[in-house]
mmCIF file of C-alpha atoms in Angstrom:
data_model
loop_
_atom_site.group_PDB
_atom_site.id
_atom_site.type_symbol
_atom_site.label_atom_id
_atom_site.label_comp_id
_atom_site.label_asym_id
_atom_site.label_seq_id
_atom_site.Cartn_x
_atom_site.Cartn_y
_atom_site.Cartn_z
ATOM 1 C CA MET A 1 4.139 -2.509 25.056
ATOM 2 C CA ASN A 2 3.526 -4.170 21.704
ATOM 3 C CA PRO A 3 4.324 -2.182 18.573
ATOM 4 C CA THR A 4 1.158 -0.873 16.926
ATOM 5 C CA ALA A 5 0.102 -0.586 13.295
ATOM 6 C CA ILE A 6 -2.910 0.402 11.234
ATOM 7 C CA ILE A 7 -3.579 -1.431 7.975
ATOM 8 C CA ILE A 8 -5.924 0.341 5.567
ATOM 9 C CA GLY A 9 -7.339 -2.294 3.225
ATOM 10 C CA ALA A 10 -6.961 -5.259 5.581
ATOM 11 C CA SER A 11 -10.071 -7.211 4.598
ATOM 12 C CA SER A 12 -8.478 -9.354 1.861
ATOM 13 C CA GLY A 13 -5.385 -10.035 -0.233
ATOM 14 C CA ILE A 14 -2.035 -8.618 0.808
ATOM 15 C CA GLY A 15 -3.597 -6.486 3.549
ATOM 16 C CA GLU A 16 -5.169 -9.501 5.238
ATOM 17 C CA ALA A 17 -1.983 -11.574 4.998
ATOM 18 C CA LEU A 18 0.040 -8.655 6.311
ATOM 19 C CA ALA A 19 -2.258 -8.375 9.338
ATOM 20 C CA LEU A 20 -1.656 -12.035 10.164
ATOM 21 C CA GLU A 21 2.109 -11.639 9.748
ATOM 22 C CA LEU A 22 2.344 -8.463 11.823
ATOM 23 C CA ASP A 23 0.225 -10.064 14.543
ATOM 24 C CA ALA A 24 2.630 -13.017 14.574
ATOM 25 C CA ASN A 25 5.447 -10.487 15.038
ATOM 26 C CA GLY A 26 3.831 -9.018 18.133
ATOM 27 C CA TYR A 27 1.913 -6.051 16.711
ATOM 28 C CA SER A 28 -1.381 -4.755 18.054
ATOM 29 C CA LEU A 29 -3.409 -3.750 15.022
ATOM 30 C CA GLY A 30 -6.025 -1.357 13.768
ATOM 31 C CA LEU A 31 -7.844 -2.847 10.779
ATOM 32 C CA ALA A 32 -9.688 -0.586 8.359
ATOM 33 C CA SER A 33 -11.608 -1.238 5.157
ATOM 34 C CA ARG A 34 -15.065 -0.983 3.610
ATOM 35 C CA ARG A 35 -16.010 -4.558 4.585
ATOM 36 C CA THR A 36 -16.088 -4.621 8.355
ATOM 37 C CA ASP A 37 -17.661 -8.105 8.428
ATOM 38 C CA LEU A 38 -14.441 -9.497 6.956
ATOM 39 C CA LEU A 39 -12.362 -7.402 9.353
ATOM 40 C CA HIS A 40 -14.168 -8.885 12.353
ATOM 41 C CA GLN A 41 -13.555 -12.394 10.969
ATOM 42 C CA LEU A 42 -9.866 -11.542 10.608
ATOM 43 C CA ALA A 43 -9.672 -9.983 14.074
ATOM 44 C CA ALA A 44 -10.998 -13.227 15.564
ATOM 45 C CA LYS A 45 -7.879 -15.005 14.226
ATOM 46 C CA LEU A 46 -5.389 -12.582 15.779
ATOM 47 C CA LYS A 47 -3.628 -13.051 19.092
ATOM 48 C CA HIS A 48 -3.200 -9.394 20.027
ATOM 49 C CA HIS A 49 -5.735 -6.677 20.743
ATOM 50 C CA THR A 50 -7.345 -5.410 17.549
ATOM 51 C CA HIS A 51 -9.388 -2.337 16.620
ATOM 52 C CA VAL A 52 -11.770 -2.430 13.647
ATOM 53 C CA ARG A 53 -12.995 0.596 11.711
ATOM 54 C CA ALA A 54 -15.050 1.065 8.530
ATOM 55 C CA LEU A 55 -13.119 3.175 6.032
ATOM 56 C CA ASP A 56 -13.912 3.746 2.357
ATOM 57 C CA LEU A 57 -11.307 5.646 0.331
ATOM 58 C CA ALA A 58 -14.021 6.691 -2.123
ATOM 59 C CA ASP A 59 -15.721 8.709 0.646
ATOM 60 C CA LEU A 60 -12.996 11.263 1.249
ATOM 61 C CA ASP A 61 -14.230 13.206 4.264
ATOM 62 C CA ALA A 62 -15.615 10.139 6.030
ATOM 63 C CA ALA A 63 -12.325 8.278 5.443
ATOM 64 C CA ALA A 64 -10.359 11.113 7.056
ATOM 65 C CA VAL A 65 -12.704 11.180 10.058
ATOM 66 C CA ALA A 66 -12.545 7.381 10.463
ATOM 67 C CA LEU A 67 -8.743 7.364 10.399
ATOM 68 C CA ARG A 68 -8.485 10.198 12.920
ATOM 69 C CA GLU A 69 -10.900 8.323 15.201
ATOM 70 C CA LEU A 70 -8.785 5.182 14.887
ATOM 71 C CA PHE A 71 -5.630 7.104 15.791
ATOM 72 C CA HIS A 72 -7.409 8.547 18.823
ATOM 73 C CA GLU A 73 -8.748 5.144 19.878
ATOM 74 C CA MET A 74 -5.363 3.420 19.595
ATOM 75 C CA LYS A 75 -3.528 6.413 21.125
ATOM 76 C CA ASP A 76 -0.010 5.489 19.958
ATOM 77 C CA VAL A 77 0.499 4.144 16.423
ATOM 78 C CA ASN A 78 4.001 3.355 15.145
ATOM 79 C CA LEU A 79 3.217 2.179 11.606
ATOM 80 C CA VAL A 80 0.534 2.796 8.977
ATOM 81 C CA VAL A 81 0.303 0.570 5.893
ATOM 82 C CA ILE A 82 -1.980 1.569 3.021
ATOM 83 C CA SER A 83 -2.942 -1.564 1.142
ATOM 84 C CA ALA A 84 -6.354 -0.443 -0.136
ATOM 85 C CA GLY A 85 -6.895 0.203 -3.817
ATOM 86 C CA THR A 86 -8.897 -0.761 -6.858
ATOM 87 C CA ALA A 87 -8.259 -1.882 -10.430
ATOM 88 C CA PHE A 88 -10.359 -2.579 -13.512
ATOM 89 C CA ASP A 89 -9.463 -4.191 -16.825
ATOM 90 C CA ASN A 90 -10.606 -1.430 -19.151
ATOM 91 C CA PRO A 91 -9.373 -1.945 -22.730
ATOM 92 C CA ALA A 92 -12.462 -0.060 -24.007
ATOM 93 C CA LEU A 93 -11.387 2.950 -21.931
ATOM 94 C CA GLU A 94 -14.844 3.430 -20.456
ATOM 95 C CA TRP A 95 -14.950 6.456 -18.204
ATOM 96 C CA THR A 96 -16.621 5.022 -15.091
ATOM 97 C CA PRO A 97 -13.844 2.491 -14.290
ATOM 98 C CA GLU A 98 -11.199 5.149 -14.934
ATOM 99 C CA ALA A 99 -12.963 7.640 -12.662
ATOM 100 C CA ASN A 100 -13.398 5.066 -9.878
ATOM 101 C CA THR A 101 -9.722 4.121 -10.041
ATOM 102 C CA ILE A 102 -8.611 7.739 -9.861
ATOM 103 C CA LEU A 103 -10.993 8.486 -6.991
ATOM 104 C CA VAL A 104 -9.765 5.602 -4.830
ATOM 105 C CA ASN A 105 -6.097 5.214 -5.805
ATOM 106 C CA VAL A 106 -5.246 8.884 -6.222
ATOM 107 C CA THR A 107 -7.629 11.180 -4.364
ATOM 108 C CA GLY A 108 -8.598 8.725 -1.621
ATOM 109 C CA PHE A 109 -4.984 7.678 -1.134
ATOM 110 C CA ALA A 110 -3.783 11.272 -0.868
ATOM 111 C CA ARG A 111 -6.586 12.117 1.564
ATOM 112 C CA VAL A 112 -5.682 9.446 4.112
ATOM 113 C CA VAL A 113 -1.946 10.037 3.658
ATOM 114 C CA ASN A 114 -2.595 13.671 4.569
ATOM 115 C CA VAL A 115 -4.109 12.502 7.881
ATOM 116 C CA VAL A 116 -1.194 10.115 8.506
ATOM 117 C CA VAL A 117 1.373 12.851 7.863
ATOM 118 C CA GLU A 118 -0.448 15.210 10.225
ATOM 119 C CA TYR A 119 -0.448 12.527 12.949
ATOM 120 C CA PHE A 120 3.204 11.516 12.575
ATOM 121 C CA GLU A 121 4.467 15.100 12.345
ATOM 122 C CA GLN A 122 2.640 15.959 15.567
ATOM 123 C CA ARG A 123 4.262 12.930 17.249
ATOM 124 C CA GLY A 124 7.654 13.662 15.716
ATOM 125 C CA HIS A 125 8.215 10.135 14.367
ATOM 126 C CA GLY A 126 6.503 7.212 12.656
ATOM 127 C CA HIS A 127 6.552 4.885 9.676
ATOM 128 C CA LEU A 128 4.297 5.160 6.611
ATOM 129 C CA ALA A 129 4.207 2.339 4.066
ATOM 130 C CA ALA A 130 2.052 1.947 0.980
ATOM 131 C CA ILE A 131 1.598 -0.723 -1.662
ATOM 132 C CA THR A 132 2.067 0.563 -5.199
ATOM 133 C CA SER A 133 2.783 -1.741 -8.161
ATOM 134 C CA ILE A 134 5.363 -2.674 -10.755
ATOM 135 C CA MET A 135 2.982 -0.832 -13.120
ATOM 136 C CA ALA A 136 4.020 2.436 -11.482
ATOM 137 C CA ILE A 137 7.071 2.249 -13.773
ATOM 138 C CA ARG A 138 5.396 1.812 -17.185
ATOM 139 C CA GLY A 139 1.765 1.978 -18.227
ATOM 140 C CA HIS A 140 -0.360 -0.822 -19.707
ATOM 141 C CA GLY A 141 -2.982 -0.344 -22.424
ATOM 142 C CA ASP A 142 -5.658 -2.449 -20.702
ATOM 143 C CA VAL A 143 -5.479 -0.639 -17.341
ATOM 144 C CA PRO A 144 -4.461 2.975 -18.074
ATOM 145 C CA ALA A 145 -5.748 4.605 -14.893
ATOM 146 C CA TYR A 146 -4.383 1.852 -12.650
ATOM 147 C CA GLY A 147 -0.766 2.224 -13.759
ATOM 148 C CA ALA A 148 -1.018 6.006 -13.733
ATOM 149 C CA SER A 149 -2.527 5.978 -10.233
ATOM 150 C CA LYS A 150 0.308 3.803 -8.929
ATOM 151 C CA ALA A 151 2.842 6.178 -10.493
ATOM 152 C CA PHE A 152 1.129 9.014 -8.612
ATOM 153 C CA MET A 153 1.394 7.072 -5.355
ATOM 154 C CA SER A 154 5.076 6.312 -5.941
ATOM 155 C CA ASN A 155 5.901 9.940 -6.682
ATOM 156 C CA TYR A 156 3.843 11.144 -3.699
ATOM 157 C CA LEU A 157 5.715 8.838 -1.331
ATOM 158 C CA CYS A 158 9.040 10.040 -2.726
ATOM 159 C CA SER A 159 7.955 13.639 -2.161
ATOM 160 C CA LEU A 160 7.065 12.879 1.453
ATOM 161 C CA ARG A 161 10.494 11.345 1.978
ATOM 162 C CA HIS A 162 12.029 14.623 0.871
ATOM 163 C CA ARG A 163 9.609 16.582 3.076
ATOM 164 C CA PHE A 164 10.548 14.675 6.223
ATOM 165 C CA ARG A 165 14.244 14.878 5.453
ATOM 166 C CA ARG A 166 14.007 18.639 4.947
ATOM 167 C CA LYS A 167 12.100 19.006 8.224
ATOM 168 C CA LYS A 168 14.643 16.696 9.931
ATOM 169 C CA LEU A 169 11.903 14.391 11.188
ATOM 170 C CA PRO A 170 12.601 10.672 11.772
ATOM 171 C CA ILE A 171 9.550 9.539 9.789
ATOM 172 C CA GLN A 172 10.244 6.571 7.534
ATOM 173 C CA VAL A 173 8.447 6.127 4.191
ATOM 174 C CA THR A 174 8.426 2.686 2.536
ATOM 175 C CA GLU A 175 7.144 1.999 -0.960
ATOM 176 C CA ILE A 176 6.134 -1.649 -1.424
ATOM 177 C CA CYS A 177 6.161 -2.490 -5.107
ATOM 178 C CA PRO A 178 4.618 -5.905 -5.893
ATOM 179 C CA GLY A 179 4.655 -7.771 -9.141
ATOM 180 C CA TYR A 180 2.077 -10.555 -9.337
ATOM 181 C CA VAL A 181 0.750 -11.729 -5.970
ATOM 182 C CA ASP A 182 -2.000 -14.332 -5.661
ATOM 183 C CA THR A 183 -4.955 -11.955 -5.354
ATOM 184 C CA LYS A 184 -7.889 -11.121 -7.632
ATOM 185 C CA MET A 185 -5.721 -8.538 -9.407
ATOM 186 C CA ALA A 186 -3.295 -11.255 -10.591
ATOM 187 C CA GLN A 187 -5.875 -13.545 -12.201
ATOM 188 C CA GLY A 188 -4.607 -14.921 -15.488
ATOM 189 C CA ALA A 189 -0.923 -14.357 -14.743
ATOM 190 C CA SER A 190 1.567 -17.185 -15.261
ATOM 191 C CA LEU A 191 2.042 -19.236 -12.088
ATOM 192 C CA PHE A 192 5.810 -18.819 -12.427
ATOM 193 C CA TRP A 193 5.441 -15.116 -11.685
ATOM 194 C CA VAL A 194 2.772 -15.282 -8.990
ATOM 195 C CA ALA A 195 3.813 -15.266 -5.321
ATOM 196 C CA SER A 196 1.541 -16.362 -2.492
ATOM 197 C CA VAL A 197 0.216 -13.647 -0.192
ATOM 198 C CA GLN A 198 1.989 -15.413 2.687
ATOM 199 C CA LYS A 199 5.380 -15.161 0.973
ATOM 200 C CA ALA A 200 4.688 -11.553 0.020
ATOM 201 C CA SER A 201 3.664 -10.583 3.560
ATOM 202 C CA LYS A 202 6.796 -12.138 5.095
ATOM 203 C CA GLN A 203 9.029 -10.186 2.705
ATOM 204 C CA ILE A 204 7.076 -6.987 3.396
ATOM 205 C CA VAL A 205 7.448 -7.342 7.171
ATOM 206 C CA ARG A 206 11.194 -7.946 6.807
ATOM 207 C CA ALA A 207 11.466 -4.779 4.714
ATOM 208 C CA LEU A 208 9.434 -2.785 7.243
ATOM 209 C CA LYS A 209 11.605 -3.975 10.126
ATOM 210 C CA ALA A 210 14.701 -2.994 8.138
ATOM 211 C CA ARG A 211 13.073 0.412 7.487
ATOM 212 C CA ARG A 212 13.660 0.110 3.762
ATOM 213 C CA SER A 213 12.640 2.992 1.518
ATOM 214 C CA HIS A 214 11.700 0.769 -1.411
ATOM 215 C CA VAL A 215 11.132 -2.960 -1.769
ATOM 216 C CA TYR A 216 10.060 -5.189 -4.672
ATOM 217 C CA ILE A 217 7.805 -8.153 -3.906
ATOM 218 C CA THR A 218 9.066 -10.701 -4.654
ATOM 219 C CA LYS A 219 12.779 -10.016 -5.107
ATOM 220 C CA ARG A 220 12.849 -11.166 -8.754
ATOM 221 C CA TRP A 221 10.790 -8.098 -9.683
ATOM 222 C CA ARG A 222 13.775 -5.855 -9.000
ATOM 223 C CA LEU A 223 15.288 -7.165 -12.248
ATOM 224 C CA ILE A 224 12.001 -6.652 -14.115
ATOM 225 C CA ALA A 225 11.813 -3.098 -12.770
ATOM 226 C CA TRP A 226 15.335 -2.405 -14.012
ATOM 227 C CA PHE A 227 14.394 -3.688 -17.485
ATOM 228 C CA LEU A 228 11.172 -1.633 -17.600
ATOM 229 C CA ARG A 229 13.106 1.536 -16.775
ATOM 230 C CA ILE A 230 15.717 1.119 -19.498
ATOM 231 C CA CYS A 231 13.528 -0.511 -22.179
ATOM 232 C CA PRO A 232 13.100 1.772 -25.227
ATOM 233 C CA GLU A 233 9.508 2.809 -25.866
ATOM 234 C CA ALA A 234 9.493 1.211 -29.333
ATOM 235 C CA LEU A 235 10.486 -2.171 -27.831
ATOM 236 C CA TYR A 236 8.068 -1.824 -24.902
ATOM 237 C CA ARG A 237 5.122 -1.314 -27.293
ATOM 238 C CA ARG A 238 5.922 -4.644 -28.956
ATOM 239 C CA LEU A 239 6.017 -6.654 -25.719
#
């Protein structure tokens, strides 16, 4: 039997590259996102059996139903990766972009994680991974809700780790913390700092196989994360 995984947010970017990499490593996949046309195009490239499901994190109840249906259809899922999310440059602090970011990255994220936890706890084991961001460590004035939403995700994943340990359940939780990866979210970043989605996906799969709790993508961002944590607020405001 091939290992099985669901990727939420597999239609583009890191999620798409991760689907290709997991397929190359023998996984049968469930692909979920809003854009099912892109999912079907991706599924046509994969070697192993693939399930496709429409799932929109902004539609909370429908997202939960879609994920439960995908679990039922695939019957035995070892790994769930949440790669879906949204971001807006919002230096004017307009409310609509902030509200959309919070709805998808906070409420929508927590809703599908709740379904994943229910599924894995019933099975007694599993592996949950989610893509946060280096911005989970310190906020940025142009994208306030984005950084705050990633901090919520990071803290939520940490809390689940404690939950499973307390319940003595072998459920692994991996936080994937990227810096700049060559997606729409990294437009305008210096090329020195930007990693290809292929390089990022290979490092992510290695971390998942090693059952890491936390991984920076790419490795150089571990040093940046260390600096962001110790940097005094007065210095950080000047950067």
